[in-house]
Coordinates of C-alpha atoms in Angstrom, one line a residue:
M1 CA 300.0 208.7 128.1
A2 CA 297.3 210.8 126.6
A3 CA 298.1 209.5 123.2
V4 CA 297.3 205.9 124.3
R5 CA 293.7 206.9 125.2
S6 CA 293.3 209.1 122.1
S7 CA 294.6 206.6 119.6
R8 CA 291.9 205.8 117.0
L9 CA 292.4 202.0 117.1
S10 CA 292.7 201.8 120.9
C11 CA 289.3 203.5 121.1
I12 CA 287.6 201.4 118.5
L13 CA 289.0 198.1 119.8
S14 CA 288.8 198.7 123.5
Y15 CA 285.5 196.8 123.6
E16 CA 282.7 198.6 125.4
S17 CA 285.2 201.3 126.4
R18 CA 286.3 199.4 129.5
P19 CA 289.1 201.1 131.5
L20 CA 291.2 198.0 131.5
P21 CA 291.5 195.7 128.4
L22 CA 291.8 192.6 130.6
D23 CA 288.1 192.4 131.5
C24 CA 286.6 190.4 128.5
S25 CA 285.4 186.9 129.4
L26 CA 286.1 183.9 127.2
L27 CA 283.5 181.4 126.3
P28 CA 284.4 177.7 126.6
V29 CA 285.4 175.9 123.4
S30 CA 282.3 174.9 121.5
A31 CA 281.2 172.1 119.2
L32 CA 283.4 169.7 121.0
E33 CA 280.6 167.3 122.4
L34 CA 282.2 164.2 120.9
N35 CA 280.7 161.2 122.2
C36 CA 282.5 158.2 120.5
G37 CA 285.6 157.2 118.7
M38 CA 288.1 159.6 120.2
R39 CA 291.2 157.3 120.7
H40 CA 293.4 159.0 118.1
I41 CA 293.5 162.7 117.9
L42 CA 295.9 164.7 115.4
G43 CA 296.6 168.3 116.5
L44 CA 298.2 170.7 113.9
S45 CA 299.6 174.1 113.8
A46 CA 300.6 175.9 110.6
Y47 CA 300.6 178.9 108.2
Y48 CA 302.1 181.5 110.6
H49 CA 305.3 180.2 112.1
D50 CA 306.6 177.1 113.7
S51 CA 304.2 174.7 112.2
A52 CA 303.9 171.4 113.9
A53 CA 301.9 168.1 114.4
A54 CA 301.2 166.2 117.6
L55 CA 299.3 162.9 118.2
L56 CA 297.4 161.6 121.1
R57 CA 296.4 158.0 121.9
D58 CA 293.7 157.7 124.6
G59 CA 294.9 161.2 125.9
E60 CA 298.6 160.2 126.1
I61 CA 301.1 162.0 124.0
V62 CA 302.6 159.5 121.3
A63 CA 304.5 162.1 119.2
A64 CA 305.0 165.7 118.5
A65 CA 307.4 167.5 116.1
Q66 CA 308.0 170.7 114.2
E67 CA 308.0 170.7 110.5
E68 CA 311.3 172.6 110.4
R69 CA 313.1 169.5 111.7
F70 CA 312.3 167.7 108.5
S71 CA 312.1 170.4 105.9
R72 CA 315.3 172.0 107.2
R73 CA 313.7 175.4 106.9
K74 CA 314.0 177.3 110.3
N75 CA 310.6 178.3 111.7
D76 CA 308.8 176.7 108.7
E77 CA 305.3 177.8 108.6
S78 CA 304.0 175.5 105.8
F79 CA 301.5 172.6 106.4
P80 CA 303.4 170.2 108.6
R81 CA 303.1 167.3 106.2
Q82 CA 306.3 165.4 107.2
A83 CA 305.6 166.0 111.0
V84 CA 302.2 164.5 110.4
E85 CA 303.7 161.4 108.7
F86 CA 306.2 161.0 111.5
C87 CA 303.5 161.0 114.1
L88 CA 301.5 158.3 112.2
R89 CA 304.6 156.2 111.8
Q90 CA 305.5 156.6 115.5
A91 CA 302.1 155.3 116.4
S92 CA 301.8 152.6 113.7
L93 CA 298.5 154.3 112.7
R94 CA 296.7 154.2 109.4
W95 CA 294.8 157.3 108.3
D96 CA 291.5 155.5 108.7
Q97 CA 292.3 155.1 112.5
V98 CA 292.6 158.9 113.0
D99 CA 289.5 160.0 114.9
A100 CA 289.7 163.7 114.8
V101 CA 292.0 166.5 113.4
V102 CA 292.3 169.6 115.4
F103 CA 293.6 173.1 114.2
Y104 CA 295.0 175.3 116.8
D105 CA 293.4 178.5 115.5
K106 CA 289.9 179.8 114.3
P107 CA 290.7 181.4 111.0
I108 CA 287.4 183.3 110.6
I109 CA 287.8 185.1 113.8
K110 CA 291.4 186.0 113.0
F111 CA 290.3 187.3 109.6
A112 CA 287.7 189.4 111.4
R113 CA 290.3 190.8 113.6
M114 CA 292.4 191.7 110.5
L115 CA 289.6 193.3 108.7
E116 CA 288.5 195.3 111.7
S117 CA 292.0 196.4 112.4
F118 CA 292.3 197.6 108.8
L119 CA 289.0 199.4 108.9
A120 CA 290.1 201.2 112.1
I121 CA 293.2 202.7 110.6
A122 CA 292.2 203.0 106.9
P123 CA 293.4 204.1 104.6
S124 CA 296.8 203.4 106.3
G125 CA 297.8 200.0 105.9
V126 CA 295.9 199.3 102.6
R127 CA 299.1 197.9 100.8
T128 CA 299.7 195.4 103.4
F129 CA 296.0 194.4 103.8
T130 CA 295.5 193.9 99.9
K131 CA 298.9 191.9 99.7
A132 CA 297.6 189.5 102.6
L133 CA 294.0 189.3 101.1
P134 CA 294.7 186.7 98.4
T135 CA 296.3 184.3 100.9
W136 CA 293.4 184.6 103.2
L137 CA 290.8 184.1 100.4
G138 CA 292.8 181.3 99.0
E139 CA 293.8 179.0 101.8
K140 CA 293.5 180.6 105.3
L141 CA 289.9 181.6 105.5
N142 CA 288.4 178.4 104.1
L143 CA 290.8 176.3 106.2
R144 CA 288.5 173.4 106.5
S145 CA 288.8 172.9 102.8
T146 CA 292.5 173.6 102.8
L147 CA 293.1 171.0 105.3
A148 CA 291.1 168.4 103.4
D149 CA 293.2 169.3 100.4
E150 CA 296.5 168.8 102.4
L151 CA 295.1 165.4 103.9
P152 CA 293.7 163.6 101.0
E153 CA 294.2 160.3 102.8
L154 CA 291.9 161.4 105.7
P155 CA 288.5 159.8 105.5
S156 CA 285.6 162.2 104.9
T157 CA 283.9 161.1 108.0
C158 CA 286.8 162.3 110.2
P159 CA 285.9 165.6 111.9
L160 CA 288.1 168.7 111.4
L161 CA 287.9 170.8 114.4
F162 CA 289.3 174.2 115.6
T163 CA 290.2 175.6 118.9
E164 CA 291.0 179.2 119.8
H165 CA 294.7 180.0 119.7
H166 CA 295.0 180.9 123.5
Q167 CA 292.7 177.9 124.3
A168 CA 295.2 175.7 122.7
H169 CA 298.2 177.4 124.4
A170 CA 296.3 177.0 127.8
A171 CA 295.5 173.3 127.2
S172 CA 299.2 172.7 126.3
A173 CA 300.2 174.4 129.7
F174 CA 297.8 172.7 132.0
Y175 CA 296.9 169.2 130.9
P176 CA 300.4 167.9 130.6
S177 CA 301.5 169.5 133.9
P178 CA 302.0 167.5 137.1
F179 CA 299.3 169.7 138.9
E180 CA 295.7 168.7 139.8
A181 CA 294.8 172.4 139.9
A182 CA 296.7 175.5 138.8
A183 CA 296.4 179.1 137.4
V184 CA 297.2 179.2 133.8
L185 CA 298.9 182.3 132.1
T186 CA 299.4 182.4 128.5
V187 CA 301.2 185.4 126.8
D188 CA 302.2 185.9 123.2
G189 CA 302.0 188.1 120.2
V190 CA 298.4 187.6 119.1
G191 CA 296.2 184.8 118.4
E192 CA 292.6 185.5 117.1
W193 CA 292.1 188.6 119.2
A194 CA 293.7 187.5 122.5
T195 CA 297.3 188.4 123.3
T196 CA 297.2 187.4 127.0
T197 CA 294.9 185.1 129.0
I198 CA 294.5 184.1 132.6
G199 CA 292.5 181.0 133.4
V200 CA 292.3 178.1 135.9
G201 CA 292.5 174.3 135.6
Q202 CA 291.0 171.8 137.9
G203 CA 291.1 168.1 137.0
Q204 CA 289.6 167.8 133.5
D205 CA 288.3 171.4 133.4
L206 CA 290.0 174.3 132.1
K207 CA 288.5 177.7 131.9
L208 CA 289.9 181.0 130.6
L209 CA 288.6 183.9 132.8
Q210 CA 290.2 187.1 131.4
E211 CA 292.0 188.1 128.3
L212 CA 293.9 191.2 127.0
R213 CA 293.3 191.8 123.3
F214 CA 294.9 193.0 120.2
P215 CA 296.8 195.4 119.5
H216 CA 297.8 195.5 123.3
S217 CA 300.5 192.8 123.3
L218 CA 303.5 192.1 125.3
G219 CA 304.7 189.8 122.7
L220 CA 304.5 192.4 120.0
L221 CA 306.2 194.9 122.1
Y222 CA 309.1 192.5 122.9
S223 CA 309.3 191.8 119.1
T224 CA 309.4 195.4 118.3
F225 CA 312.4 195.8 120.3
T226 CA 313.8 192.6 118.9
A227 CA 313.5 194.0 115.2
Y228 CA 314.8 197.4 116.3
C229 CA 318.0 195.8 117.8
G230 CA 318.6 194.1 114.4
F231 CA 317.2 190.6 115.1
R232 CA 314.6 188.5 113.3
V233 CA 311.1 188.7 114.7
N234 CA 309.7 185.3 115.9
S235 CA 313.2 183.8 116.2
G236 CA 315.6 186.4 117.6
E237 CA 313.8 187.3 120.9
Y238 CA 316.0 185.0 122.8
K239 CA 319.1 186.9 121.4
L240 CA 317.6 190.2 122.8
M241 CA 317.2 188.4 126.2
G242 CA 320.8 187.3 126.1
L243 CA 322.1 190.8 125.1
A244 CA 320.2 192.3 127.9
P245 CA 322.7 191.7 130.7
Y246 CA 325.4 193.6 129.0
G247 CA 323.6 196.8 129.2
E248 CA 322.0 199.3 131.9
P249 CA 318.2 199.7 132.3
K250 CA 318.4 203.4 131.3
H251 CA 315.1 203.5 129.2
V252 CA 312.7 201.7 131.6
Q253 CA 311.0 204.8 132.6
T254 CA 310.8 206.2 129.0
I255 CA 309.2 202.9 127.9
L256 CA 306.7 203.0 130.9
N257 CA 305.9 206.7 130.2
E258 CA 305.6 206.7 126.5
L259 CA 305.1 203.3 125.2
I260 CA 302.9 201.2 127.5
D261 CA 300.5 202.2 130.3
L262 CA 300.9 199.4 132.8
R263 CA 298.4 198.9 135.5
A264 CA 298.8 197.2 139.0
D265 CA 297.0 194.0 137.6
G266 CA 299.3 193.6 134.7
S267 CA 296.9 194.8 132.1
F268 CA 298.2 197.5 129.8
W269 CA 297.8 199.7 126.7
L270 CA 300.2 200.3 124.1
N271 CA 300.7 203.8 122.6
L272 CA 300.2 202.9 119.0
D273 CA 301.6 206.3 117.9
Y274 CA 305.0 204.6 118.2
F275 CA 304.4 201.3 116.4
G276 CA 304.2 200.2 112.8
F277 CA 302.9 196.6 113.0
L278 CA 299.3 197.7 112.2
Q279 CA 300.3 199.1 108.9
G280 CA 302.5 196.0 108.5
Q281 CA 305.4 197.8 107.0
S282 CA 307.8 197.4 110.0
M283 CA 307.3 196.8 113.9
H284 CA 308.2 200.4 114.7
N285 CA 308.0 203.8 113.1
S286 CA 310.2 207.0 113.1
R287 CA 308.7 208.2 116.3
F288 CA 309.9 205.0 117.9
E289 CA 313.4 205.6 116.7
Q290 CA 313.4 209.3 117.8
L291 CA 312.3 208.0 121.3
M292 CA 315.0 205.5 121.5
G293 CA 317.8 207.7 120.4
G294 CA 318.3 206.8 116.7
P295 CA 317.7 204.5 113.7
A296 CA 317.2 200.7 114.2
R297 CA 320.3 198.6 114.0
L298 CA 320.8 196.9 110.6
P299 CA 321.2 193.1 110.8
E300 CA 324.8 191.9 111.0
S301 CA 326.1 195.5 111.6
P302 CA 328.2 196.3 114.8
M303 CA 326.4 196.3 118.1
E304 CA 326.4 199.9 119.4
P305 CA 326.5 200.4 123.1
R306 CA 323.0 202.0 123.2
F307 CA 321.4 198.8 122.1
L308 CA 322.6 197.0 125.1
D309 CA 321.0 199.4 127.3
I310 CA 317.7 199.2 125.2
A311 CA 317.8 195.3 125.3
R312 CA 318.2 195.6 129.1
S313 CA 315.3 198.1 129.5
I314 CA 312.7 196.2 127.6
Q315 CA 313.7 192.9 129.4
V316 CA 313.2 194.8 132.8
V317 CA 309.9 196.0 131.7
T318 CA 308.7 192.6 130.4
E319 CA 309.6 190.9 133.7
E320 CA 307.6 193.6 135.6
V321 CA 304.5 192.9 133.3
M322 CA 304.8 189.2 133.9
L323 CA 305.1 189.7 137.7
R324 CA 302.1 191.8 137.8
L325 CA 300.1 189.4 135.6
A326 CA 301.1 186.4 137.8
R327 CA 300.2 188.4 141.1
H328 CA 296.7 189.2 139.5
A329 CA 296.3 185.5 138.4
R330 CA 297.0 184.4 142.0
E331 CA 294.7 186.7 143.5
M332 CA 291.9 185.9 141.0
T333 CA 292.2 182.2 141.1
G334 CA 293.4 181.5 144.6
Q335 CA 295.7 178.8 143.2
R336 CA 299.2 178.0 144.5
R337 CA 300.6 176.7 141.2
L338 CA 301.1 178.3 137.8
C339 CA 301.3 176.9 134.3
L340 CA 302.6 178.9 131.5
A341 CA 302.5 178.9 127.6
G342 CA 302.7 181.2 124.8
G343 CA 305.9 182.6 123.2
V344 CA 306.7 185.0 126.0
A345 CA 306.7 181.9 128.3
L346 CA 310.2 181.1 126.7
N347 CA 311.6 184.2 128.2
C348 CA 313.5 182.1 130.8
V349 CA 314.8 185.3 132.6
A350 CA 311.4 186.4 133.2
N351 CA 310.5 182.9 134.3
G352 CA 313.4 182.9 136.7
R353 CA 312.1 186.0 138.3
L354 CA 308.8 184.5 138.7
Q355 CA 310.3 181.6 140.5
R356 CA 312.3 183.7 142.8
E357 CA 309.5 186.1 143.7
G358 CA 307.5 183.2 145.2
I359 CA 304.2 184.5 144.0
F360 CA 303.4 180.8 143.3
D361 CA 304.6 177.7 145.1
E362 CA 305.4 175.9 141.9
L363 CA 305.7 176.8 138.2
W364 CA 305.4 174.3 135.2
I365 CA 306.2 175.7 131.7
Q366 CA 305.1 174.1 128.4
P367 CA 308.6 173.3 126.8
A368 CA 307.1 174.1 123.3
A369 CA 305.5 177.1 124.6
G370 CA 305.2 179.0 121.2
D371 CA 303.0 178.0 118.1
A372 CA 304.4 174.6 117.8
G373 CA 303.0 173.6 121.3
G374 CA 299.5 174.9 120.0
A375 CA 299.2 171.7 117.9
L376 CA 299.5 169.8 121.1
G377 CA 297.1 172.0 123.1
A378 CA 294.5 171.7 120.4
A379 CA 294.5 167.8 120.5
L380 CA 294.4 167.9 124.3
Q381 CA 291.7 170.3 124.3
V382 CA 289.5 168.1 122.3
W383 CA 290.5 165.0 124.3
H384 CA 289.5 166.5 127.6
A385 CA 286.2 167.8 126.1
S386 CA 285.2 164.4 124.6
S387 CA 283.2 161.8 126.4
E388 CA 286.2 159.3 126.5
G389 CA 288.4 162.0 128.0
R390 CA 285.8 163.0 130.5
K391 CA 285.3 159.2 131.5
S392 CA 289.1 158.4 131.7
G393 CA 289.9 161.2 134.1
R394 CA 293.2 162.9 134.3
R395 CA 296.3 161.6 136.3
P396 CA 298.5 164.6 137.2
H397 CA 302.1 164.0 135.9
D398 CA 304.5 165.6 133.6
A399 CA 303.2 164.2 130.5
M400 CA 305.6 165.7 128.2
N401 CA 308.0 162.8 128.8
G402 CA 311.1 165.1 128.9
A403 CA 309.8 166.6 125.6
L404 CA 311.5 163.6 124.0
L405 CA 308.7 163.1 121.4
G406 CA 310.3 163.1 118.0
P407 CA 312.0 160.5 115.8
E408 CA 314.5 158.3 117.0
F409 CA 316.8 155.8 114.8
T410 CA 318.2 152.4 115.4
P411 CA 321.9 151.6 115.2
E412 CA 321.3 149.8 111.9
E413 CA 319.7 152.8 110.5
I414 CA 322.6 155.0 111.7
E415 CA 325.1 152.9 110.3
V416 CA 323.6 152.8 106.9
V417 CA 323.8 156.7 106.8
L418 CA 327.3 156.7 108.1
R419 CA 328.3 154.2 105.4
S420 CA 326.6 156.3 102.7
H421 CA 329.0 159.1 103.5
G422 CA 332.0 156.9 103.8
A423 CA 332.5 157.9 107.4
V424 CA 335.1 156.5 109.6
Y425 CA 333.6 155.5 113.1
E426 CA 334.0 153.1 116.0
R427 CA 331.2 151.2 117.8
F428 CA 331.0 151.0 121.5
E429 CA 328.8 149.3 124.0
A430 CA 326.9 151.8 126.3
R431 CA 329.2 151.7 129.2
D432 CA 332.3 152.3 127.0
L433 CA 330.6 154.9 125.0
V434 CA 330.0 156.9 128.1
S435 CA 333.6 156.3 129.4
R436 CA 335.1 157.3 126.0
T437 CA 333.0 160.5 125.9
V438 CA 334.0 161.4 129.3
E439 CA 337.6 161.1 128.3
L440 CA 337.1 163.5 125.4
L441 CA 335.2 166.1 127.4
Q442 CA 338.1 166.2 129.8
Q443 CA 340.3 167.0 126.9
E444 CA 338.1 170.0 126.1
K445 CA 336.7 168.7 123.0
V446 CA 333.4 170.0 121.5
I447 CA 331.0 166.9 121.1
G448 CA 327.9 166.4 119.0
W449 CA 325.7 164.0 121.1
V450 CA 322.7 162.4 119.2
Q451 CA 320.7 159.7 121.1
G452 CA 317.1 158.4 121.3
R453 CA 314.0 160.7 120.5
M454 CA 314.4 164.1 119.1
E455 CA 313.1 167.0 121.5
F456 CA 309.8 168.8 120.8
G457 CA 310.2 172.5 121.3
P458 CA 313.1 175.1 120.7
R459 CA 315.5 173.6 123.3
A460 CA 318.0 170.7 123.0
L461 CA 317.6 168.7 126.3
G462 CA 320.2 165.9 125.8
N463 CA 319.3 164.0 122.7
R464 CA 320.1 166.5 119.9
S465 CA 322.8 168.4 121.7
I466 CA 326.4 169.7 121.5
I467 CA 328.1 169.2 124.7
G468 CA 331.4 170.4 126.4
D469 CA 333.2 171.0 129.7
A470 CA 331.7 173.9 131.6
R471 CA 334.9 174.5 133.6
S472 CA 336.8 175.4 130.3
S473 CA 337.4 179.1 130.0
R474 CA 337.7 178.9 126.2
M475 CA 334.4 176.6 125.6
Q476 CA 332.0 179.5 125.2
S477 CA 333.9 181.3 122.5
V478 CA 335.0 178.0 120.7
M479 CA 331.5 176.9 120.6
N480 CA 329.9 180.3 119.5
L481 CA 332.5 181.2 116.8
K482 CA 333.8 177.9 115.5
V483 CA 330.9 175.5 116.0
K484 CA 327.6 177.5 116.1
F485 CA 328.8 180.5 114.0
R486 CA 326.8 182.9 116.1
E487 CA 327.2 186.1 118.0
S488 CA 330.0 185.9 120.8
F489 CA 327.7 187.3 123.5
R490 CA 325.3 184.3 123.4
P491 CA 325.2 182.4 126.6
F492 CA 325.2 178.5 126.9
A493 CA 323.2 176.5 129.3
P494 CA 324.2 173.9 132.0
I495 CA 322.7 170.5 132.2
I496 CA 323.1 169.2 135.8
R497 CA 321.9 166.4 137.8
R498 CA 318.8 167.3 139.7
E499 CA 320.3 166.3 143.3
R500 CA 323.3 168.6 142.7
V501 CA 321.5 171.8 141.3
A502 CA 321.4 173.6 144.7
D503 CA 325.1 173.2 145.1
Y504 CA 325.8 175.3 141.9
F505 CA 322.8 177.5 141.4
E506 CA 320.5 179.6 143.5
L507 CA 317.6 177.2 142.5
S508 CA 315.7 174.6 144.6
A509 CA 313.0 173.6 142.0
D510 CA 313.0 171.3 139.0
S511 CA 313.9 172.9 135.6
P512 CA 313.7 169.9 133.2
Y513 CA 313.1 172.1 130.1
M514 CA 315.8 174.7 130.3
L515 CA 313.3 177.5 130.9
L516 CA 314.4 179.0 134.2
V517 CA 317.3 181.3 134.7
A518 CA 319.1 181.2 138.1
P519 CA 322.1 182.9 139.9
V520 CA 325.3 181.0 140.1
Q521 CA 326.1 180.3 143.8
E522 CA 328.2 183.0 145.4
S523 CA 330.8 180.5 146.4
L524 CA 331.7 179.7 142.8
R525 CA 331.9 183.4 141.6
L526 CA 335.1 185.1 140.7
A527 CA 335.6 188.8 141.3
S528 CA 335.8 191.1 138.2
Q529 CA 339.5 191.7 137.5
D530 CA 338.9 195.0 135.4
D531 CA 336.7 197.7 134.6
A532 CA 335.4 196.5 131.3
V533 CA 332.0 197.6 130.1
G534 CA 329.4 196.4 127.6
L535 CA 330.5 193.4 125.3
D536 CA 334.1 193.8 126.5
R537 CA 332.9 191.9 129.7
L538 CA 332.7 188.9 127.6
K539 CA 336.6 188.4 128.4
Q540 CA 336.0 188.4 132.2
L541 CA 336.1 185.0 134.0
R542 CA 333.1 185.1 136.2
S543 CA 332.9 181.7 137.9
T544 CA 334.6 178.3 138.1
I545 CA 332.1 177.2 135.5
P546 CA 332.7 180.0 133.0
A547 CA 331.3 178.3 129.9
V548 CA 327.8 178.4 131.4
T549 CA 328.0 181.7 133.4
H550 CA 326.4 184.7 131.9
V551 CA 327.9 188.2 132.4
D552 CA 325.3 188.8 135.3
Y553 CA 326.4 185.6 137.0
S554 CA 323.3 183.7 135.9
A555 CA 322.7 180.5 134.0
R556 CA 319.7 179.1 132.1
V557 CA 319.5 175.8 134.1
Q558 CA 318.5 172.4 133.0
T559 CA 318.0 169.7 135.6
L560 CA 318.0 166.0 134.9
T561 CA 316.9 162.9 136.7
R562 CA 317.7 159.3 135.8
Q563 CA 314.1 158.6 134.8
Q564 CA 314.0 161.5 132.4
N565 CA 317.2 160.5 130.3
P566 CA 319.1 157.5 131.6
L567 CA 322.0 157.7 129.2
F568 CA 322.7 161.3 129.6
Y569 CA 322.3 160.8 133.3
S570 CA 324.9 158.3 133.3
L571 CA 327.2 160.6 131.3
L572 CA 326.8 163.4 133.9
E573 CA 327.5 160.8 136.7
A574 CA 330.7 159.4 135.1
F575 CA 331.9 163.1 134.2
E576 CA 331.5 163.9 138.0
A577 CA 333.2 160.7 139.1
A578 CA 336.2 161.6 136.8
T579 CA 336.3 165.5 137.4
G580 CA 334.1 166.2 140.6
C581 CA 331.9 168.5 138.5
P582 CA 328.3 167.3 137.9
L583 CA 327.3 169.5 135.0
L584 CA 328.3 170.0 131.3
V585 CA 327.6 172.7 128.7
N586 CA 324.4 171.7 126.7
T587 CA 323.4 173.6 123.5
S588 CA 321.4 172.8 120.5
F589 CA 322.9 170.5 117.7
N590 CA 322.7 173.1 114.7
V591 CA 324.5 176.3 113.6
R592 CA 323.2 179.7 113.1
G593 CA 320.1 179.9 110.7
E594 CA 319.6 176.1 110.7
P595 CA 317.0 174.2 112.5
M596 CA 318.1 171.7 115.3
I597 CA 319.2 168.5 113.6
C598 CA 316.8 165.5 113.5
S599 CA 318.2 162.4 111.6
P600 CA 321.8 160.9 111.6
D601 CA 322.3 162.4 108.0
D602 CA 321.6 166.0 109.5
A603 CA 324.1 165.2 112.2
Y604 CA 326.9 164.2 110.0
R605 CA 326.3 167.0 107.6
C606 CA 326.2 169.6 110.4
F607 CA 329.2 167.9 112.1
M608 CA 331.3 168.1 109.0
N609 CA 330.5 171.7 108.4
T610 CA 331.7 173.0 111.8
E611 CA 334.9 172.7 113.6
M612 CA 333.3 170.3 116.1
D613 CA 335.8 167.6 117.3
Y614 CA 333.7 164.6 117.7
L615 CA 330.3 163.2 116.9
V616 CA 328.6 160.5 119.1
V617 CA 325.6 159.3 117.3
G618 CA 323.9 156.3 118.7
P619 CA 326.7 153.6 119.7
F620 CA 329.1 155.3 117.2
I621 CA 332.0 157.8 117.8
L622 CA 333.4 159.8 114.9
E623 CA 336.5 162.1 115.0
R624 CA 336.1 164.9 112.5
T625 CA 339.7 165.0 111.4
A626 CA 339.6 161.2 110.6
Q627 CA 336.8 161.8 108.1
P628 CA 337.2 161.7 104.3
R629 CA 338.2 165.0 103.1
R630 CA 335.3 165.9 100.7
T631 CA 332.7 168.5 100.6
V632 CA 329.5 167.5 102.5
E633 CA 326.7 169.7 101.2
R634 CA 324.1 171.1 103.7
T635 CA 320.5 170.1 103.4
F636 CA 319.2 173.4 104.3
V637 CA 319.5 177.1 103.4
P638 CA 320.4 179.1 106.3
L639 CA 318.2 182.2 107.2
P640 CA 319.9 185.6 107.7
D641 CA 319.5 186.9 111.3

């Protein structure tokens, strides 16, 4: 790994030439001594990916949503105007009642990082730098003015504040958690300079203790392999994670020998000779391709077996880094509980390893762990730094309310939409709605389920879901190919009543946000009947709940209590009473390249452009084949994967 030490950028950006880049202390957030009028705080994330808005009232989360759900543009990075308007409507709030607006990033520091990085590698990367410069000089660098222009209704007396990127991630992880005290670990691509932070939360106080700095980034390392395997960066990482179990970890040692110098405390250096993200032309370069045995996979091209092994290898390395970071956080803070955020915290396989290793007694993971959650974290950081926040104290509980923080629609509003489409539907009372849905599930029907408030974050948790019978051997392929229009290897998640989870999975903890992977219980597994390898293993039945059992006998589990979602809990109860099975398939209501649906109109359009069998939206049930046979145009442009 001599190349890691000799790389020009590593030397210039190692900061005081410290042997481990995890040794830089963070200062607490500044300029937040706000002494009055802090009831309503609006948090924003924008301009990079997954823009969002979140609103607090007296420290409680009133609303939060991603802009993509309204614009219908996946991972929309534009200013979250529609998400902001939703938050204000949900709170019945006027603009002059907003007491502070907080952005989740400090753009001047980020620009300084870009400039210093460019100077370190100049003249390489000059084309990318000059291309990005006008945007920065136009809107991003003078962000205070940009935000004022985007929010002309906001009174000039309302303060515009900025937190650091990882400070916002850490706040989103700790403050909504049910823990009075906890270690906090944030891991992503990059914020201003930080790519990883370790901190500690205690009551109202949250302090970041150490950080790992750009360009040494676990998120960027994983995204490099995402791009190399033919998936889109910032949206395809979960595909790489799903692909990994089909391969063998043949390249783990190569990655550790050549690409990443990993230390016992989880800190590391990347060997920048193999990466292209500094120059901005691509995530990797030709040396990376040579090391990995050939050129990158082109999007939509056949999946060569070697990419399965590559996916498995980087997943194994990622898990090892996370385990070492967690052990270091435990030793440093002495805490028994851990809170996680940042994009890498969405790697539910790594989270499952953390849970099973028992490094911490309990985990809590922010469901909107990526940049969208930064909007919420920024608002929470300001509230807890304000005099009102300090005075009110903090009641430890899961303040995310099941992540059901988005819009909801009345039966009257839904019916107006259905009539506008000339839809054919039946209306049911709640008990009959559940009974009829259970009947359809028993017939192996694929059902769109739209109820209550939309989820905040990337996972459908029972309100904007597509559901099916997990016992069906055909459900996974039907959902992937005829409904979701996505790769056949992609697994589906089970949603199960919390009290029954240990009967089906090797999991004894809560997993309300579908962010833990756990093995299926041995008693439910079926022995392999052939010697299939690679993606051919898709054809094998692996358990008595095959639709939610991945190729490695694992599942991404969502647990549910009656308090979290009474209607869906009743559906699970009724399904178990009818079948003896307490779980269902639960996947997001969207198709490939489309954001999760938000409104009844989104639901109907998506429903009619798939081979979904039924739509249950509010108190109404629709059968697809009974609908008028006319073209229903989409309201979005799918992005290529």
